Amino acid sequence: MKIVIDNTIPFIEGVFEPYAEVVYREGPGIRRSDLKGADALIIRTRTRCDASLLSRTSVKMIATATVSLDNIDLPWCKDHGIYVKNASGCNAGGVTNYVFSALYAMAARKSIPLTGATIGIIGVGAAGQRVEEMALALGFKTLRYDPLRAAVEGPADFHDLDYVLAGSDIITMHIPVNDNTRGIADAEFFAKMKPGAIFINTAQGELVVEHDLIDAIPRLGPVALDTWCHEPNVNRELMDLVDIATPHIAGYTLQGKQTGTSLAIRSVARFFGLSDLYDFFPTTDIVEYQAVRIDAHDKSQGQIAATIQYNYPIFTDDFMFRMAPDRFSELRANYSYRREFYF
């Protein structure tokens, strides 16, 4: 068998070589000619998988070492018998770290007290649930909006969107983009938020109507954006107005990449019956690759904020991006994966 792999996926080199012919290519540069005789394609979000790439190839399966499937034409793949699997939940820890690093950093810079604050979580999937767990561990109150989960589990632990927006001091986005959610954060959305409320988007840029956010910023509190409409092209006007701007790297942690790669490898292994790799995980004895536990017991908000900033100094990423916003893709591809922390 033959497998084509994005050469920036970490921890994967050498894994499939005993079982297949393996070809490594730059993700954005993968061409149909590379897929001649290929059975599987392992990618990140940098490879657009649609008819122009996949038609008249032998690809039977696509595994992405990321959560997002936006770069894959799922209906086309389904119609042409190509199985697609993502690494669901792999970035949840990194995204959670980003949210709280951004939150404490912006609050410190603007002298905003966070004691007793309520965090409104828009989407309580893998990332949203981890955000809630850390929020509760740190003494925040939470409000949850997730109509899909509410429909299955019952409405008792969830609220409608208007209630969450009106009752939250912080809003953080964790929903996928689809026909129902694209542009959900529009002028009406921002008008329903508390004056001075903090807004954080680590999900997808297309959830936000950017010109509506620009108009809303004077009445909102601090804003942190990791995702943008029309990536890699960034709205410079919006970038200049927000408090934290980063190039879609919220989930870029060592632990997240280990998990994403392992899930991609396992999915390919199970699809093709490579039983030796069913439970593969890229272990390492490098201490810096291991997550850090932070003891929040008896610590003040200021001490917690300082500890979080020490473990992830988010303004460094903000500074590097603002210095070269036209290098969006390069900054993502060459990002130094950080170490996760948890409470």
mmCIF file of C-alpha atoms in Angstrom:
data_model
loop_
_atom_site.group_PDB
_atom_site.id
_atom_site.type_symbol
_atom_site.label_atom_id
_atom_site.label_comp_id
_atom_site.label_asym_id
_atom_site.label_seq_id
_atom_site.Cartn_x
_atom_site.Cartn_y
_atom_site.Cartn_z
ATOM 1 C CA MET A 1 0.000 0.000 0.000
ATOM 2 C CA LYS A 2 0.977 3.660 -0.404
ATOM 3 C CA ILE A 3 0.375 6.511 2.052
ATOM 4 C CA VAL A 4 0.887 10.217 1.340
ATOM 5 C CA ILE A 5 1.540 12.340 4.453
ATOM 6 C CA ASP A 6 1.828 16.075 5.165
ATOM 7 C CA ASN A 7 5.477 16.424 6.154
ATOM 8 C CA THR A 8 4.746 18.849 9.013
ATOM 9 C CA ILE A 9 2.721 16.342 11.039
ATOM 10 C CA PRO A 10 4.860 15.689 14.122
ATOM 11 C CA PHE A 11 5.759 12.271 15.555
ATOM 12 C CA ILE A 12 4.717 10.385 12.410
ATOM 13 C CA GLU A 13 7.941 9.868 10.475
ATOM 14 C CA GLY A 14 8.942 6.209 10.448
ATOM 15 C CA VAL A 15 5.651 4.863 11.809
ATOM 16 C CA PHE A 16 4.176 3.505 8.563
ATOM 17 C CA GLU A 17 7.422 2.669 6.753
ATOM 18 C CA PRO A 18 7.407 -1.020 7.834
ATOM 19 C CA TYR A 19 3.951 -1.464 6.304
ATOM 20 C CA ALA A 20 3.696 0.797 3.254
ATOM 21 C CA GLU A 21 5.386 2.994 0.728
ATOM 22 C CA VAL A 22 5.313 6.411 2.381
ATOM 23 C CA VAL A 23 5.561 9.752 0.566
ATOM 24 C CA TYR A 24 5.982 13.009 2.486
ATOM 25 C CA ARG A 25 4.915 16.286 0.890
ATOM 26 C CA GLU A 26 4.266 19.876 1.929
ATOM 27 C CA GLY A 27 0.567 19.966 2.835
ATOM 28 C CA PRO A 28 -0.483 22.843 0.563
ATOM 29 C CA GLY A 29 1.623 21.397 -2.258
ATOM 30 C CA ILE A 30 0.095 17.922 -2.404
ATOM 31 C CA ARG A 31 -1.008 17.299 -5.999
ATOM 32 C CA ARG A 32 -3.065 14.660 -7.748
ATOM 33 C CA SER A 33 0.121 13.250 -9.251
ATOM 34 C CA ASP A 34 1.388 12.548 -5.709
ATOM 35 C CA LEU A 35 -1.674 10.388 -5.126
ATOM 36 C CA LYS A 36 -1.024 8.013 -8.000
ATOM 37 C CA GLY A 37 -1.451 4.539 -6.524
ATOM 38 C CA ALA A 38 -2.079 5.990 -3.036
ATOM 39 C CA ASP A 39 -4.441 4.241 -0.654
ATOM 40 C CA ALA A 40 -4.448 6.787 2.167
ATOM 41 C CA LEU A 41 -3.829 10.480 2.678
ATOM 42 C CA ILE A 42 -2.861 11.895 6.093
ATOM 43 C CA ILE A 43 -3.144 15.668 6.306
ATOM 44 C CA ARG A 44 -3.646 18.785 8.388
ATOM 45 C CA THR A 45 -5.903 21.709 7.532
ATOM 46 C CA ARG A 46 -3.425 22.967 4.925
ATOM 47 C CA THR A 47 -4.526 20.490 2.247
ATOM 48 C CA ARG A 48 -7.761 21.139 0.356
ATOM 49 C CA CYS A 49 -9.334 17.744 -0.347
ATOM 50 C CA ASP A 50 -11.939 18.032 -3.082
ATOM 51 C CA ALA A 51 -12.610 16.768 -6.582
ATOM 52 C CA SER A 52 -9.712 18.715 -8.081
ATOM 53 C CA LEU A 53 -7.279 16.774 -5.882
ATOM 54 C CA LEU A 54 -9.000 13.407 -5.445
ATOM 55 C CA SER A 55 -10.843 12.601 -8.655
ATOM 56 C CA ARG A 56 -9.428 9.691 -10.628
ATOM 57 C CA THR A 57 -7.149 8.672 -7.728
ATOM 58 C CA SER A 58 -7.082 5.450 -5.743
ATOM 59 C CA VAL A 59 -7.393 7.125 -2.330
ATOM 60 C CA LYS A 60 -9.691 5.120 -0.077
ATOM 61 C CA MET A 61 -9.241 7.015 3.150
ATOM 62 C CA ILE A 62 -8.326 10.485 4.432
ATOM 63 C CA ALA A 63 -7.175 10.982 8.022
ATOM 64 C CA THR A 64 -6.607 14.463 9.367
ATOM 65 C CA ALA A 65 -4.496 15.023 12.473
ATOM 66 C CA THR A 66 -6.722 17.980 13.355
ATOM 67 C CA VAL A 67 -10.264 18.568 14.568
ATOM 68 C CA SER A 68 -11.403 20.722 11.666
ATOM 69 C CA LEU A 69 -12.899 19.175 8.531
ATOM 70 C CA ASP A 70 -13.508 22.463 6.739
ATOM 71 C CA ASN A 71 -10.804 21.738 4.174
ATOM 72 C CA ILE A 72 -12.401 18.442 3.101
ATOM 73 C CA ASP A 73 -15.352 18.186 0.720
ATOM 74 C CA LEU A 74 -17.217 15.629 2.806
ATOM 75 C CA PRO A 75 -20.221 15.141 0.469
ATOM 76 C CA TRP A 76 -17.900 14.511 -2.484
ATOM 77 C CA CYS A 77 -15.825 12.037 -0.487
ATOM 78 C CA LYS A 78 -18.952 10.219 0.681
ATOM 79 C CA ASP A 79 -20.311 10.008 -2.863
ATOM 80 C CA HIS A 80 -17.000 8.566 -4.073
ATOM 81 C CA GLY A 81 -16.482 6.057 -1.298
ATOM 82 C CA ILE A 82 -13.640 7.831 0.507
ATOM 83 C CA TYR A 83 -13.725 7.364 4.279
ATOM 84 C CA VAL A 84 -12.776 10.480 6.273
ATOM 85 C CA LYS A 85 -11.723 10.595 9.916
ATOM 86 C CA ASN A 86 -10.642 13.563 12.023
ATOM 87 C CA ALA A 87 -8.801 13.728 15.365
ATOM 88 C CA SER A 88 -11.795 14.812 17.402
ATOM 89 C CA GLY A 89 -10.942 16.481 20.698
ATOM 90 C CA CYS A 90 -7.166 16.480 20.205
ATOM 91 C CA ASN A 91 -6.876 20.260 20.648
ATOM 92 C CA ALA A 92 -9.185 20.605 23.661
ATOM 93 C CA GLY A 93 -6.404 21.009 26.222
ATOM 94 C CA GLY A 94 -4.504 23.558 24.168
ATOM 95 C CA VAL A 95 -7.614 25.584 23.418
ATOM 96 C CA THR A 96 -8.505 25.622 27.105
ATOM 97 C CA ASN A 97 -5.015 26.833 28.008
ATOM 98 C CA TYR A 98 -5.315 29.571 25.386
ATOM 99 C CA VAL A 99 -8.708 30.748 26.649
ATOM 100 C CA PHE A 100 -7.534 31.197 30.226
ATOM 101 C CA SER A 101 -4.163 32.645 29.311
ATOM 102 C CA ALA A 102 -5.926 35.209 27.115
ATOM 103 C CA LEU A 103 -8.562 35.878 29.765
ATOM 104 C CA TYR A 104 -6.137 36.500 32.622
ATOM 105 C CA ALA A 105 -3.711 38.442 30.411
ATOM 106 C CA MET A 106 -6.396 40.819 29.134
ATOM 107 C CA ALA A 107 -7.959 41.228 32.565
ATOM 108 C CA ALA A 108 -4.573 42.077 34.084
ATOM 109 C CA ARG A 109 -3.753 44.596 31.367
ATOM 110 C CA LYS A 110 -7.155 46.299 31.683
ATOM 111 C CA SER A 111 -7.443 45.931 35.513
ATOM 112 C CA ILE A 112 -10.633 43.904 35.211
ATOM 113 C CA PRO A 113 -11.555 41.859 38.308
ATOM 114 C CA LEU A 114 -12.487 38.249 37.544
ATOM 115 C CA THR A 115 -13.616 37.108 40.990
ATOM 116 C CA GLY A 116 -17.178 35.791 40.719
ATOM 117 C CA ALA A 117 -17.276 36.237 36.923
ATOM 118 C CA THR A 118 -19.509 34.094 34.719
ATOM 119 C CA ILE A 119 -18.177 32.454 31.572
ATOM 120 C CA GLY A 120 -20.673 31.785 28.791
ATOM 121 C CA ILE A 121 -19.568 28.765 26.776
ATOM 122 C CA ILE A 122 -20.965 28.658 23.243
ATOM 123 C CA GLY A 123 -20.684 24.979 22.327
ATOM 124 C CA VAL A 124 -19.922 22.343 24.954
ATOM 125 C CA GLY A 125 -18.138 19.698 22.925
ATOM 126 C CA ALA A 126 -14.657 18.418 23.723
ATOM 127 C CA ALA A 127 -13.060 21.874 23.958
ATOM 128 C CA GLY A 128 -16.048 23.602 25.547
ATOM 129 C CA GLN A 129 -16.318 20.908 28.183
ATOM 130 C CA ARG A 130 -12.630 21.224 29.067
ATOM 131 C CA VAL A 131 -13.057 25.003 29.315
ATOM 132 C CA GLU A 132 -15.953 24.480 31.708
ATOM 133 C CA GLU A 133 -13.964 22.059 33.868
ATOM 134 C CA MET A 134 -11.089 24.521 34.226
ATOM 135 C CA ALA A 135 -13.473 27.423 34.794
ATOM 136 C CA LEU A 136 -15.140 25.639 37.691
ATOM 137 C CA ALA A 137 -11.771 24.588 39.119
ATOM 138 C CA LEU A 138 -10.734 28.256 39.105
ATOM 139 C CA GLY A 139 -13.915 29.478 40.797
ATOM 140 C CA PHE A 140 -15.825 30.874 37.812
ATOM 141 C CA LYS A 141 -19.527 30.388 37.242
ATOM 142 C CA THR A 142 -20.583 28.995 33.862
ATOM 143 C CA LEU A 143 -23.529 29.176 31.491
ATOM 144 C CA ARG A 144 -23.770 26.649 28.658
ATOM 145 C CA TYR A 145 -25.265 26.987 25.191
ATOM 146 C CA ASP A 146 -25.336 23.820 23.105
ATOM 147 C CA PRO A 147 -28.680 23.103 21.391
ATOM 148 C CA LEU A 148 -27.494 19.766 19.983
ATOM 149 C CA ARG A 149 -26.537 18.416 23.397
ATOM 150 C CA ALA A 150 -29.640 19.951 24.970
ATOM 151 C CA ALA A 151 -31.828 18.122 22.447
ATOM 152 C CA VAL A 152 -30.245 14.788 23.379
ATOM 153 C CA GLU A 153 -29.643 15.244 27.108
ATOM 154 C CA GLY A 154 -32.533 17.539 27.982
ATOM 155 C CA PRO A 155 -32.522 21.291 28.580
ATOM 156 C CA ALA A 156 -31.904 21.287 32.348
ATOM 157 C CA ASP A 157 -28.166 22.016 32.184
ATOM 158 C CA PHE A 158 -28.278 24.305 29.155
ATOM 159 C CA HIS A 159 -29.644 27.760 28.338
ATOM 160 C CA ASP A 160 -30.806 29.566 25.232
ATOM 161 C CA LEU A 161 -28.358 31.884 23.506
ATOM 162 C CA ASP A 162 -29.983 35.140 24.610
ATOM 163 C CA TYR A 163 -29.814 34.096 28.273
ATOM 164 C CA VAL A 164 -26.129 33.156 28.011
ATOM 165 C CA LEU A 165 -25.190 36.382 26.243
ATOM 166 C CA ALA A 166 -27.064 38.572 28.717
ATOM 167 C CA GLY A 167 -25.766 36.768 31.800
ATOM 168 C CA SER A 168 -22.088 36.280 31.000
ATOM 169 C CA ASP A 169 -19.073 38.441 31.745
ATOM 170 C CA ILE A 170 -17.002 36.402 29.288
ATOM 171 C CA ILE A 171 -18.137 34.718 26.067
ATOM 172 C CA THR A 172 -15.959 32.001 24.528
ATOM 173 C CA MET A 173 -16.759 30.281 21.222
ATOM 174 C CA HIS A 174 -16.426 26.501 20.740
ATOM 175 C CA ILE A 175 -18.834 25.495 17.970
ATOM 176 C CA PRO A 176 -18.152 24.284 14.426
ATOM 177 C CA VAL A 177 -19.048 26.278 11.345
ATOM 178 C CA ASN A 178 -22.098 25.049 9.449
ATOM 179 C CA ASP A 179 -25.165 26.529 7.788
ATOM 180 C CA ASN A 180 -26.749 27.148 11.206
ATOM 181 C CA THR A 181 -23.748 28.737 12.908
ATOM 182 C CA ARG A 182 -21.952 30.689 10.182
ATOM 183 C CA GLY A 183 -22.127 34.370 11.173
ATOM 184 C CA ILE A 184 -23.839 33.608 14.499
ATOM 185 C CA ALA A 185 -21.758 36.308 16.189
ATOM 186 C CA ASP A 186 -23.345 39.239 14.391
ATOM 187 C CA ALA A 187 -24.571 42.697 15.378
ATOM 188 C CA GLU A 188 -27.565 41.260 17.242
ATOM 189 C CA PHE A 189 -25.329 38.787 19.087
ATOM 190 C CA PHE A 190 -22.923 41.486 20.272
ATOM 191 C CA ALA A 191 -25.767 43.847 21.207
ATOM 192 C CA LYS A 192 -27.106 41.187 23.595
ATOM 193 C CA MET A 193 -23.780 40.811 25.403
ATOM 194 C CA LYS A 194 -23.193 42.728 28.614
ATOM 195 C CA PRO A 195 -21.474 46.086 28.111
ATOM 196 C CA GLY A 196 -17.800 45.492 28.848
ATOM 197 C CA ALA A 197 -18.036 41.711 28.425
ATOM 198 C CA ILE A 198 -14.964 39.866 27.174
ATOM 199 C CA PHE A 199 -15.159 37.999 23.841
ATOM 200 C CA ILE A 200 -12.829 35.138 22.862
ATOM 201 C CA ASN A 201 -12.985 33.153 19.614
ATOM 202 C CA THR A 202 -10.747 30.105 19.223
ATOM 203 C CA ALA A 203 -13.221 28.111 17.111
ATOM 204 C CA GLN A 204 -13.626 29.306 13.511
ATOM 205 C CA GLY A 205 -13.386 32.762 12.005
ATOM 206 C CA GLU A 206 -16.560 32.353 9.977
ATOM 207 C CA LEU A 207 -18.624 32.268 13.168
ATOM 208 C CA VAL A 208 -18.052 36.019 13.436
ATOM 209 C CA VAL A 209 -19.319 38.781 11.185
ATOM 210 C CA GLU A 210 -16.141 40.787 11.355
ATOM 211 C CA HIS A 211 -17.513 44.223 10.484
ATOM 212 C CA ASP A 212 -20.198 43.755 13.154
ATOM 213 C CA LEU A 213 -17.504 42.957 15.712
ATOM 214 C CA ILE A 214 -15.581 46.058 14.654
ATOM 215 C CA ASP A 215 -18.707 48.135 15.291
ATOM 216 C CA ALA A 216 -19.327 46.412 18.645
ATOM 217 C CA ILE A 217 -15.814 46.704 20.084
ATOM 218 C CA PRO A 218 -16.360 50.194 21.629
ATOM 219 C CA ARG A 219 -19.076 48.783 23.940
ATOM 220 C CA LEU A 220 -17.398 45.427 24.625
ATOM 221 C CA GLY A 221 -14.536 44.632 26.932
ATOM 222 C CA PRO A 222 -11.294 43.012 25.742
ATOM 223 C CA VAL A 223 -11.390 40.794 22.637
ATOM 224 C CA ALA A 224 -9.084 37.889 21.767
ATOM 225 C CA LEU A 225 -9.165 36.310 18.301
ATOM 226 C CA ASP A 226 -7.248 33.245 17.206
ATOM 227 C CA THR A 227 -9.373 32.553 14.127
ATOM 228 C CA TRP A 228 -10.279 34.816 11.224
ATOM 229 C CA CYS A 229 -12.500 34.917 8.177
ATOM 230 C CA HIS A 230 -10.635 34.328 4.916
ATOM 231 C CA GLU A 231 -7.506 32.840 6.480
ATOM 232 C CA PRO A 232 -4.630 33.262 5.771
ATOM 233 C CA ASN A 233 -5.734 36.783 4.875
ATOM 234 C CA VAL A 234 -6.465 38.711 8.046
ATOM 235 C CA ASN A 235 -8.717 41.736 8.504
ATOM 236 C CA ARG A 236 -6.060 44.283 9.505
ATOM 237 C CA GLU A 237 -8.610 46.808 10.781
ATOM 238 C CA LEU A 238 -10.025 44.218 13.172
ATOM 239 C CA MET A 239 -6.560 43.026 14.148
ATOM 240 C CA ASP A 240 -5.598 46.556 15.168
ATOM 241 C CA LEU A 241 -8.654 46.820 17.416
ATOM 242 C CA VAL A 242 -8.522 43.539 19.328
ATOM 243 C CA ASP A 243 -6.476 43.000 22.483
ATOM 244 C CA ILE A 244 -4.980 39.658 21.476
ATOM 245 C CA ALA A 245 -4.495 38.441 17.909
ATOM 246 C CA THR A 246 -2.916 35.089 17.014
ATOM 247 C CA PRO A 247 -2.667 32.984 13.812
ATOM 248 C CA HIS A 248 -4.994 30.054 14.577
ATOM 249 C CA ILE A 249 -2.621 28.335 17.012
ATOM 250 C CA ALA A 250 -4.819 27.981 20.111
ATOM 251 C CA GLY A 251 -4.682 24.199 19.986
ATOM 252 C CA TYR A 252 -0.984 23.963 19.114
ATOM 253 C CA THR A 253 0.447 22.127 22.108
ATOM 254 C CA LEU A 254 2.845 19.208 22.257
ATOM 255 C CA GLN A 255 0.232 17.055 23.952
ATOM 256 C CA GLY A 256 -2.414 18.065 21.416
ATOM 257 C CA LYS A 257 -0.144 17.217 18.510
ATOM 258 C CA GLN A 258 0.788 13.886 20.072
ATOM 259 C CA THR A 259 -2.895 13.079 20.423
ATOM 260 C CA GLY A 260 -3.829 14.329 16.953
ATOM 261 C CA THR A 261 -1.085 12.310 15.312
ATOM 262 C CA SER A 262 -1.917 9.191 17.301
ATOM 263 C CA LEU A 263 -5.604 9.410 16.387
ATOM 264 C CA ALA A 264 -4.772 9.818 12.687
ATOM 265 C CA ILE A 265 -2.378 6.868 12.775
ATOM 266 C CA ARG A 266 -4.848 4.679 14.650
ATOM 267 C CA SER A 267 -7.657 5.467 12.221
ATOM 268 C CA VAL A 268 -5.513 4.523 9.215
ATOM 269 C CA ALA A 269 -4.298 1.388 10.999
ATOM 270 C CA ARG A 270 -7.815 0.216 11.791
ATOM 271 C CA PHE A 271 -9.087 0.972 8.306
ATOM 272 C CA PHE A 272 -6.360 -1.123 6.689
ATOM 273 C CA GLY A 273 -5.994 -3.740 9.415
ATOM 274 C CA LEU A 274 -2.507 -2.781 10.635
ATOM 275 C CA SER A 275 -3.062 -4.281 14.077
ATOM 276 C CA ASP A 276 0.391 -3.351 15.406
ATOM 277 C CA LEU A 277 -0.654 0.319 15.264
ATOM 278 C CA TYR A 278 -4.177 0.062 16.688
ATOM 279 C CA ASP A 279 -3.122 1.625 19.996
ATOM 280 C CA PHE A 280 -0.184 3.704 18.763
ATOM 281 C CA PHE A 281 0.837 6.737 20.806
ATOM 282 C CA PRO A 282 4.078 8.698 20.297
ATOM 283 C CA THR A 283 5.553 8.363 23.765
ATOM 284 C CA THR A 284 8.532 10.386 24.842
ATOM 285 C CA ASP A 285 10.698 10.612 27.949
ATOM 286 C CA ILE A 286 11.371 14.311 27.352
ATOM 287 C CA VAL A 287 10.075 16.077 30.458
ATOM 288 C CA GLU A 288 9.217 19.231 28.520
ATOM 289 C CA TYR A 289 6.727 17.210 26.445
ATOM 290 C CA GLN A 290 4.689 16.307 29.523
ATOM 291 C CA ALA A 291 1.718 18.349 30.738
ATOM 292 C CA VAL A 292 2.157 20.444 33.888
ATOM 293 C CA ARG A 293 -0.211 20.222 36.830
ATOM 294 C CA ILE A 294 -0.831 23.530 38.612
ATOM 295 C CA ASP A 295 -2.116 23.517 42.166
ATOM 296 C CA ALA A 296 -4.703 26.290 42.449
ATOM 297 C CA HIS A 297 -5.546 25.508 46.082
ATOM 298 C CA ASP A 298 -5.385 28.578 48.338
ATOM 299 C CA LYS A 299 -3.995 30.742 45.532
ATOM 300 C CA SER A 300 -5.327 34.236 44.859
ATOM 301 C CA GLN A 301 -6.579 35.267 41.425
ATOM 302 C CA GLY A 302 -3.373 37.251 41.003
ATOM 303 C CA GLN A 303 -1.209 34.236 41.788
ATOM 304 C CA ILE A 304 -3.232 32.055 39.418
ATOM 305 C CA ALA A 305 -2.951 34.682 36.680
ATOM 306 C CA ALA A 306 0.812 34.891 37.124
ATOM 307 C CA THR A 307 1.164 31.097 37.038
ATOM 308 C CA ILE A 308 -0.909 30.793 33.862
ATOM 309 C CA GLN A 309 1.049 33.564 32.166
ATOM 310 C CA TYR A 310 4.307 31.873 33.157
ATOM 311 C CA ASN A 311 3.182 28.601 31.578
ATOM 312 C CA TYR A 312 1.821 30.274 28.442
ATOM 313 C CA PRO A 313 2.894 33.905 27.880
ATOM 314 C CA ILE A 314 0.288 34.569 25.218
ATOM 315 C CA PHE A 315 1.369 38.124 24.466
ATOM 316 C CA THR A 316 4.510 36.673 22.880
ATOM 317 C CA ASP A 317 2.366 34.950 20.237
ATOM 318 C CA ASP A 318 0.343 38.146 19.841
ATOM 319 C CA PHE A 319 3.503 40.203 19.309
ATOM 320 C CA MET A 320 4.996 37.789 16.769
ATOM 321 C CA PHE A 321 1.783 37.785 14.740
ATOM 322 C CA ARG A 322 1.375 41.561 14.743
ATOM 323 C CA MET A 323 4.941 41.923 13.524
ATOM 324 C CA ALA A 324 4.209 39.849 10.421
ATOM 325 C CA PRO A 325 0.488 39.220 9.810
ATOM 326 C CA ASP A 326 1.192 38.452 6.163
ATOM 327 C CA ARG A 327 3.148 35.392 7.338
ATOM 328 C CA PHE A 328 0.034 33.743 8.786
ATOM 329 C CA SER A 329 0.622 30.315 7.224
ATOM 330 C CA GLU A 330 4.342 30.372 7.952
ATOM 331 C CA LEU A 331 3.790 31.238 11.605
ATOM 332 C CA ARG A 332 1.382 28.315 11.933
ATOM 333 C CA ALA A 333 3.615 25.847 10.107
ATOM 334 C CA ASN A 334 6.713 26.781 12.116
ATOM 335 C CA TYR A 335 5.018 27.277 15.480
ATOM 336 C CA SER A 336 6.957 25.993 18.506
ATOM 337 C CA TYR A 337 4.402 23.753 20.181
ATOM 338 C CA ARG A 338 3.911 24.719 23.792
ATOM 339 C CA ARG A 339 3.429 22.543 26.852
ATOM 340 C CA GLU A 340 -0.063 22.094 28.289
ATOM 341 C CA PHE A 341 -0.996 22.870 31.871
ATOM 342 C CA TYR A 342 -3.980 21.782 33.912
ATOM 343 C CA PHE A 343 -5.499 22.307 37.368
#
